[in-house]
PDB file of C-alpha atoms in Angstrom:
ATOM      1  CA  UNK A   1     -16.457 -11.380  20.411  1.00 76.00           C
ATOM      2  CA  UNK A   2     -16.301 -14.967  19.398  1.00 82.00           C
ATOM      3  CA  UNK A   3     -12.933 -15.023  17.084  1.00 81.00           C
ATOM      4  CA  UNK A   4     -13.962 -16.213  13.151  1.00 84.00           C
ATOM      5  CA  UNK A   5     -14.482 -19.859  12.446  1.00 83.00           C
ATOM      6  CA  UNK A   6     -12.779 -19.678   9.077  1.00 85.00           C
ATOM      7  CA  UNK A   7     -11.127 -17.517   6.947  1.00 85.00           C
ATOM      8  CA  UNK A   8     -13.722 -16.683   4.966  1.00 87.00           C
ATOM      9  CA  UNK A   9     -15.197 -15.126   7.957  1.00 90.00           C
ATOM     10  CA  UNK A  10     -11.576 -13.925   9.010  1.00 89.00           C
ATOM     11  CA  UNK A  11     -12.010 -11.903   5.507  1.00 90.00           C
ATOM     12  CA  UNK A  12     -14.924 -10.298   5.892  1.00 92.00           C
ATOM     13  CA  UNK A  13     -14.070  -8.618   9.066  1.00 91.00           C
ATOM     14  CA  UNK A  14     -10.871  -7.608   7.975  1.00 90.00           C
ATOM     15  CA  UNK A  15     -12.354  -5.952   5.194  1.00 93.00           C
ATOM     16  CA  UNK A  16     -15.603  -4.946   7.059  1.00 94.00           C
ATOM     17  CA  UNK A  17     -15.572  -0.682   6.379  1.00 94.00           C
ATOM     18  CA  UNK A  18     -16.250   1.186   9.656  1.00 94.00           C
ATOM     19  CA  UNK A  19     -19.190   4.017   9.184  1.00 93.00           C
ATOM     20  CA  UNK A  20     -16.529   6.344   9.730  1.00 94.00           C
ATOM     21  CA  UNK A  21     -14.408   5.284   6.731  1.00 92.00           C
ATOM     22  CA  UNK A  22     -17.837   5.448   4.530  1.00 91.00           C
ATOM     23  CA  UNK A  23     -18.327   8.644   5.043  1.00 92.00           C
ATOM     24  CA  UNK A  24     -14.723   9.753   3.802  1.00 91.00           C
ATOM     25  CA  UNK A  25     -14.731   7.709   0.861  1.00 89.00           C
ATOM     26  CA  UNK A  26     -18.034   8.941   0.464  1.00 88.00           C
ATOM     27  CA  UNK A  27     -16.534  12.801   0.492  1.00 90.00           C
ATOM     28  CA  UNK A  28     -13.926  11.738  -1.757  1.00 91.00           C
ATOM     29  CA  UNK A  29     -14.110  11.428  -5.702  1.00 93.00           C
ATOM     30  CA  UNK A  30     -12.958   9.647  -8.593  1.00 95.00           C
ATOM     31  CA  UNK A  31     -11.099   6.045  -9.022  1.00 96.00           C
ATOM     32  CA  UNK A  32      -9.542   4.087  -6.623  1.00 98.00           C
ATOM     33  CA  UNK A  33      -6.157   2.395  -7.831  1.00 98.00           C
ATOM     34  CA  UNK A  34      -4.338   0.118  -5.166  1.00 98.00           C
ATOM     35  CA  UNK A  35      -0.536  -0.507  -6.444  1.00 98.00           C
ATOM     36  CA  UNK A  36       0.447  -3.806  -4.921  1.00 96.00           C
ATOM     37  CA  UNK A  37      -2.634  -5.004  -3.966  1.00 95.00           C
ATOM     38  CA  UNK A  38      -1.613  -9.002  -3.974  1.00 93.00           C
ATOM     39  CA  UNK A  39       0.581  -8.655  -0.749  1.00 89.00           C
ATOM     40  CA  UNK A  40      -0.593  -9.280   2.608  1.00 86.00           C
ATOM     41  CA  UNK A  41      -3.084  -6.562   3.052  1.00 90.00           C
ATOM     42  CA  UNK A  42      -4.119  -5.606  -0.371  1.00 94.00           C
ATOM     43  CA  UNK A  43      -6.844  -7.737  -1.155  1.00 95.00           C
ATOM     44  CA  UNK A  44      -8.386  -7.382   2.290  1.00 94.00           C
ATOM     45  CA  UNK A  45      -7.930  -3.338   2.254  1.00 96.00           C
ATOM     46  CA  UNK A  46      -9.545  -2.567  -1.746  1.00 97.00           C
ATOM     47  CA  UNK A  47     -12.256  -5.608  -0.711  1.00 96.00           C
ATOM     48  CA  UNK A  48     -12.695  -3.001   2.073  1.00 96.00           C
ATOM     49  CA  UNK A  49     -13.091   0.475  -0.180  1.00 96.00           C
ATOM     50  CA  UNK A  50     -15.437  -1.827  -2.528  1.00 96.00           C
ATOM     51  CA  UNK A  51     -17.418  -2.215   0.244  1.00 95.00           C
ATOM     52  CA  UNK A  52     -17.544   0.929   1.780  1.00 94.00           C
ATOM     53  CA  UNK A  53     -18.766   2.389  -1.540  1.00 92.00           C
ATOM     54  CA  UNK A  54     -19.924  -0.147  -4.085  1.00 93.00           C
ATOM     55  CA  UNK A  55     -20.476   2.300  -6.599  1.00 92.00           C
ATOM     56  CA  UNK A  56     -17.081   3.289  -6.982  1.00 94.00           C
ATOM     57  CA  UNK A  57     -14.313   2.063  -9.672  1.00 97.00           C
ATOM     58  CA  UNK A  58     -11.772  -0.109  -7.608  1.00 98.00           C
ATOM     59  CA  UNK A  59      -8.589  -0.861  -9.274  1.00 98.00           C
ATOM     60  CA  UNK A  60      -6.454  -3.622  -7.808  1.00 98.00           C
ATOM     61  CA  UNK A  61      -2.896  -3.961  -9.791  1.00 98.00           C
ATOM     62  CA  UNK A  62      -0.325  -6.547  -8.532  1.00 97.00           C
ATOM     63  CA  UNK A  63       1.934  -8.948 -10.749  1.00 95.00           C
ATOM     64  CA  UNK A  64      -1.060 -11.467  -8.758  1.00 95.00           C
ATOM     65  CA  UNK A  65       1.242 -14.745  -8.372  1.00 91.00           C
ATOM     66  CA  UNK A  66      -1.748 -15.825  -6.376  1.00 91.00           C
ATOM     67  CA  UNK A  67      -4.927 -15.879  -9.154  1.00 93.00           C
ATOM     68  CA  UNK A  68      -6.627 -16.688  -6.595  1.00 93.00           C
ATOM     69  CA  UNK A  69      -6.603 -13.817  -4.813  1.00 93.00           C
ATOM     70  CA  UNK A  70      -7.312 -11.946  -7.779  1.00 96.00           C
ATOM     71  CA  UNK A  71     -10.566 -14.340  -8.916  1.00 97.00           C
ATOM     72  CA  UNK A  72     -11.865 -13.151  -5.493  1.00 95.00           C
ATOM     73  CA  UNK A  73     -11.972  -9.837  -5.758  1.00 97.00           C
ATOM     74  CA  UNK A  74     -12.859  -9.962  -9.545  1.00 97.00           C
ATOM     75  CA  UNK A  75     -16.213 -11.223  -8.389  1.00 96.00           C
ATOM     76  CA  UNK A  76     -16.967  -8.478  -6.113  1.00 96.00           C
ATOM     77  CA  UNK A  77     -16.591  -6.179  -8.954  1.00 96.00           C
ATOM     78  CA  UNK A  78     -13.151  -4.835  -8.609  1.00 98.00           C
ATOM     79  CA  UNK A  79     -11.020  -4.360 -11.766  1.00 98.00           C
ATOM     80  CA  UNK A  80      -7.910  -6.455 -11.904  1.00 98.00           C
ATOM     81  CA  UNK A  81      -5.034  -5.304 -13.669  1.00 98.00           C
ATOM     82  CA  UNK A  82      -1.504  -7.412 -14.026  1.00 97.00           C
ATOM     83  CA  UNK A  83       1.451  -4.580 -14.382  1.00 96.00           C
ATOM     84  CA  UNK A  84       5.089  -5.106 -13.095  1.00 96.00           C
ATOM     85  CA  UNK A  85       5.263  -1.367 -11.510  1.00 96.00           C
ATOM     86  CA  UNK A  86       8.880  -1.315 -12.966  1.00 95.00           C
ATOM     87  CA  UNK A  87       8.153  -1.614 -16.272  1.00 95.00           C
ATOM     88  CA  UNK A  88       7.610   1.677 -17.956  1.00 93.00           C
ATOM     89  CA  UNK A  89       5.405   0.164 -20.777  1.00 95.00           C
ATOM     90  CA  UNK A  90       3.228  -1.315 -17.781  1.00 95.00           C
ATOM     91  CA  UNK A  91       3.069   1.756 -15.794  1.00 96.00           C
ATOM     92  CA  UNK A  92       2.339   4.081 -18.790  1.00 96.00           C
ATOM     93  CA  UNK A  93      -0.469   1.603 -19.701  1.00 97.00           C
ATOM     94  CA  UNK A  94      -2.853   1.828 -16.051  1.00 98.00           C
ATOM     95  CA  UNK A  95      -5.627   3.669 -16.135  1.00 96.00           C
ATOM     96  CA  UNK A  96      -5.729   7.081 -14.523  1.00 96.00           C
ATOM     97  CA  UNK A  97      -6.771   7.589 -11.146  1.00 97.00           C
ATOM     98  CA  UNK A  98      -7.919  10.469  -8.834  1.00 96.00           C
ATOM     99  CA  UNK A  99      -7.117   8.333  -5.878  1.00 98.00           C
ATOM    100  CA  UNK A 100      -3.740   6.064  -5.115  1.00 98.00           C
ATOM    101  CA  UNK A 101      -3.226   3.705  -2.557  1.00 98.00           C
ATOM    102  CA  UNK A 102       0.632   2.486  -2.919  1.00 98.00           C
ATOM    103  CA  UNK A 103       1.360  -0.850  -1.339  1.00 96.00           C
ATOM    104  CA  UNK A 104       3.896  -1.926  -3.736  1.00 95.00           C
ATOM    105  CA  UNK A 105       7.558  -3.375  -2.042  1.00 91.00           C
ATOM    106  CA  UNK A 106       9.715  -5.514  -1.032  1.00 86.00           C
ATOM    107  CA  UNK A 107      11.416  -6.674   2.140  1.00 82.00           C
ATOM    108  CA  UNK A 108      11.858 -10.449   2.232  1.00 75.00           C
ATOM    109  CA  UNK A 109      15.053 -11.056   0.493  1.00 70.00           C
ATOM    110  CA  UNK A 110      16.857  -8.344   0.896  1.00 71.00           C
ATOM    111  CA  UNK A 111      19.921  -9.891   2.290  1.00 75.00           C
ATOM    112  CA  UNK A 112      19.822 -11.988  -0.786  1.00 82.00           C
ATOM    113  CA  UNK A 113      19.437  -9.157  -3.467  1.00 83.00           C
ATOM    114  CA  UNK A 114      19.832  -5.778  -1.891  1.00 88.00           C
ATOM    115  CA  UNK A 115      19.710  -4.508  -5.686  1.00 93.00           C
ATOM    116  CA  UNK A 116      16.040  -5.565  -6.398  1.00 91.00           C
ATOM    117  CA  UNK A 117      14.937  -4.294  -2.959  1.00 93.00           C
ATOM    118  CA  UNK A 118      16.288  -1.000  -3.874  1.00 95.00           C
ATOM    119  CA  UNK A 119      14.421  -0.843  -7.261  1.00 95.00           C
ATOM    120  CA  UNK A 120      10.904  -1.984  -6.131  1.00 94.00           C
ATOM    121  CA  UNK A 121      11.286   0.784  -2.736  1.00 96.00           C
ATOM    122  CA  UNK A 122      13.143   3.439  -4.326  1.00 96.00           C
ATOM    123  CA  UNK A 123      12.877   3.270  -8.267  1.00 96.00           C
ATOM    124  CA  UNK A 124       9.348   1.772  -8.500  1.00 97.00           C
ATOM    125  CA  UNK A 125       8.011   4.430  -6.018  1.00 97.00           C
ATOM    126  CA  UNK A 126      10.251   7.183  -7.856  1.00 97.00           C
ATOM    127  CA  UNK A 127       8.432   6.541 -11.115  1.00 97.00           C
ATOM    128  CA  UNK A 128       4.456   5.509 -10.072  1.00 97.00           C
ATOM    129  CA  UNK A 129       5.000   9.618  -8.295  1.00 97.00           C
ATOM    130  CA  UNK A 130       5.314  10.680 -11.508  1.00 96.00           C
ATOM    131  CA  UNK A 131       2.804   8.621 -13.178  1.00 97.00           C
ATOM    132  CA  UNK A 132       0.261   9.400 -10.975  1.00 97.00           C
ATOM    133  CA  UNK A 133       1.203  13.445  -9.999  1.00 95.00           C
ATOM    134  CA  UNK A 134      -1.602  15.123  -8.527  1.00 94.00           C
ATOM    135  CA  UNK A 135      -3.952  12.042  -7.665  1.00 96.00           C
ATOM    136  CA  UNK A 136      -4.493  12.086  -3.874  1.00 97.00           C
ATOM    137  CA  UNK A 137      -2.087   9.258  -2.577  1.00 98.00           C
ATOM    138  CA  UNK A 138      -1.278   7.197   0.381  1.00 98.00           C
ATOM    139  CA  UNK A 139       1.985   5.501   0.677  1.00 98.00           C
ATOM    140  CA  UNK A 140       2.616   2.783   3.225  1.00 96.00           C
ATOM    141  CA  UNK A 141       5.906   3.139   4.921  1.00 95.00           C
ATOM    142  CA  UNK A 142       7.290   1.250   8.243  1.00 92.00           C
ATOM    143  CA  UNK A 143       8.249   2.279  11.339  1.00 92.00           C
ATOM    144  CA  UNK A 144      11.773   0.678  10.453  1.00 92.00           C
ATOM    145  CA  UNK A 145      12.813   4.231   9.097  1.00 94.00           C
ATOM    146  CA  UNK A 146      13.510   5.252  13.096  1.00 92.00           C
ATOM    147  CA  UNK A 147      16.245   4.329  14.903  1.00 90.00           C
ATOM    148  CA  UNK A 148      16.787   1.314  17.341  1.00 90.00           C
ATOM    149  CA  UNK A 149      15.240   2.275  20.776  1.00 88.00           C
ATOM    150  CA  UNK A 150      15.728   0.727  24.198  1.00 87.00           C
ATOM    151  CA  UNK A 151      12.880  -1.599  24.814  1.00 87.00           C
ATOM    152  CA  UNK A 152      11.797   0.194  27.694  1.00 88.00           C
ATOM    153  CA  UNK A 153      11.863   3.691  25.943  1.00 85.00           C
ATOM    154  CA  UNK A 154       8.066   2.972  25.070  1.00 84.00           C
ATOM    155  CA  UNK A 155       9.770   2.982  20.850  1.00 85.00           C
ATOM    156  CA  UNK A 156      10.131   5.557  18.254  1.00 88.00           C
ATOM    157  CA  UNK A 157       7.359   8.366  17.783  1.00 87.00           C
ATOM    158  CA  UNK A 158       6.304   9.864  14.542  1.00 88.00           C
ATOM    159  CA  UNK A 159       8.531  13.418  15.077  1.00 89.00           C
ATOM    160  CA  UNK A 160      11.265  11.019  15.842  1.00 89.00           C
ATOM    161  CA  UNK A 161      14.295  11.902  12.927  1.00 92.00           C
ATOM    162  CA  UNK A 162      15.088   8.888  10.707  1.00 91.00           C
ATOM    163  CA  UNK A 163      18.071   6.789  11.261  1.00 92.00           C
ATOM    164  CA  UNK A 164      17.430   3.830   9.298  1.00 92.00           C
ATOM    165  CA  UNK A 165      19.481   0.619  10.182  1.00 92.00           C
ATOM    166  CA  UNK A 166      20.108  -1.935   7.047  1.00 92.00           C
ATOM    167  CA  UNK A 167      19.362  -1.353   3.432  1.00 93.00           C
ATOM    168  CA  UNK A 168      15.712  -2.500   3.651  1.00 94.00           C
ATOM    169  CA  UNK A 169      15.025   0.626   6.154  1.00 94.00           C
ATOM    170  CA  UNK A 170      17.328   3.086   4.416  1.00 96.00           C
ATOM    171  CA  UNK A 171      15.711   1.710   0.852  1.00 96.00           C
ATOM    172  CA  UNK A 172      12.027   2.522   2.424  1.00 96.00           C
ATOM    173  CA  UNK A 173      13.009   5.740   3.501  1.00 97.00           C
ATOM    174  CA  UNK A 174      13.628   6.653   0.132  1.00 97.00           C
ATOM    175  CA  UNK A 175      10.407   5.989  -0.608  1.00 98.00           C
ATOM    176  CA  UNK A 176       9.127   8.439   1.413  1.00 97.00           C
ATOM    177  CA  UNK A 177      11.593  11.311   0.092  1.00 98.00           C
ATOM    178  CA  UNK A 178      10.715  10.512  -3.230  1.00 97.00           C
ATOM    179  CA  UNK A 179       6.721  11.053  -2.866  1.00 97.00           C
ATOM    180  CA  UNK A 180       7.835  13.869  -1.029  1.00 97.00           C
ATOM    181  CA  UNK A 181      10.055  15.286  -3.742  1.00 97.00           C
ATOM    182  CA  UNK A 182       7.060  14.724  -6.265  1.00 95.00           C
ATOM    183  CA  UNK A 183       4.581  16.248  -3.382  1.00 96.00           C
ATOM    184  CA  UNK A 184       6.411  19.123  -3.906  1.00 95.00           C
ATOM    185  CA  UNK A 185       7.192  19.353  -7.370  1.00 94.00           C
ATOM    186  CA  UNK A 186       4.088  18.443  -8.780  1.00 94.00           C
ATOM    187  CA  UNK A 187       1.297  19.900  -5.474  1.00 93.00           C
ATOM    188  CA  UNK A 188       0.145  16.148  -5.302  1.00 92.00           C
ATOM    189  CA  UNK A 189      -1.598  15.518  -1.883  1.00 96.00           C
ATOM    190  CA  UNK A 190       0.396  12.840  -0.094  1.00 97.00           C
ATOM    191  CA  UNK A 191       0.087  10.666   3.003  1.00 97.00           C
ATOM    192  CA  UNK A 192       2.525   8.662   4.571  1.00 97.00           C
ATOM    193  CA  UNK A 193       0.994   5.771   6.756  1.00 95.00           C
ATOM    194  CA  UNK A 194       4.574   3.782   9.072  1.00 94.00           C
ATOM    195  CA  UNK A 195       3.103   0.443   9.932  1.00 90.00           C
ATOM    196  CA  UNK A 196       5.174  -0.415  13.014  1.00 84.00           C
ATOM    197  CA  UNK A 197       3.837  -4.062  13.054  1.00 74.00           C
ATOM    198  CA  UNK A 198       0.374  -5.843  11.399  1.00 66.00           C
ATOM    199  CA  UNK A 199      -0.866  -9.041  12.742  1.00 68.00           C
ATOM    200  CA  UNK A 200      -3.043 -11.471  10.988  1.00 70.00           C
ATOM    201  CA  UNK A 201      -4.729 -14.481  12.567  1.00 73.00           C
ATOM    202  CA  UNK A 202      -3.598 -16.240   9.289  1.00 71.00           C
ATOM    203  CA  UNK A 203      -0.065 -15.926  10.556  1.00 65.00           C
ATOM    204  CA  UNK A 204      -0.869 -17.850  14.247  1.00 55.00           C
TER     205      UNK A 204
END
């Protein structure tokens, strides 16, 4: 495979839906909201579900400090809506949703301001659970909530017990236990998806 001679091309392969993921979406019902779908891999992955059923309501929310991002996948057809997640007034206001995708977080920084990391991975995920009880939802995690492994160990696997190292782990474990809590609470289907590492031609 010849790699893509722009981004543009980069794009559309990175959002290009397998036939396998068109049949589940097709199986599956209702709205599609993405929380925090102006980071790295939120435009690319609801460009993706757009595609994979064009028929369906795609909501992308994000705070969108890149318009640009947002202009693109207006004019595909998905609905854009500007919320900060931790304001109540903005999280009360989204539309319902049968379907969640929750890509909302933060990690850069957190040196800087442990206190905002905490409220956009624990607080932020503590109250969009609640908002959104009972829609179907997947929550991306990282594999950061294992421990440190020996590099020739082969790393952590998924019935490996937490042991988070640094606030930014510990704060995205939360995340977890709160959907979890709600899971429970409230009988809402959750997934939990740890992305160990994502790479991105755009990065080199």
């Amino acid at each position: 495979m010849q790699p893509p001679a722009d981004e543009t091309e980069l794009e559309e392969r990175l959002s290009r839906p397998t036939p396998a993921l068109a049949v589940v979406l097709g199986q599956v019902t209702g709205d599609l909201t993405v929380l925090g779908a102006g980071g790295k891999m939120g435009p690319s992955l609801a460009r993706m579900a757009k595609r994979a059923n064009p028929e369906r309501r795609v909501i992308a929310v994000s705070r969108w400090s890149n318009p640009a991002a947002a202009a693109a996948l207006r004019h595909i057809g998905i609905e854009i809506v500007t919320a900060d997640l931790l304001d109540p007034r903005s999280l009360a206001a989204l539309p319902d949703a049968e379907n969640v995708v929750f890509m909302a977080g933060q990690k850069f920084g957190t040196a800087a301001s442990p206190a905002s990391t905490w409220a956009m991975n624990a607080a932020v995920p503590a109250f969009v659970a609640e908002r959104f009880r009972g829609a179907r939802t997947v929550v991306f995690s990282t594999g950061n909530v294992y421990p440190l492994t020996h590099p020739l160990s082969g790393g952590s696997r998924e019935d490996d017990e937490p042991a988070p190292v640094g606030e930014y782990a510990a704060s995205c474990l939360a995340r977890e236990r709160l959907f979890e809590s709600a899971a429970h609470r409230h009988g809402s289907p959750v997934a939990i998806v740890r992305l160990s590492y994502a790479h991105d031609l755009r990065y080199g």
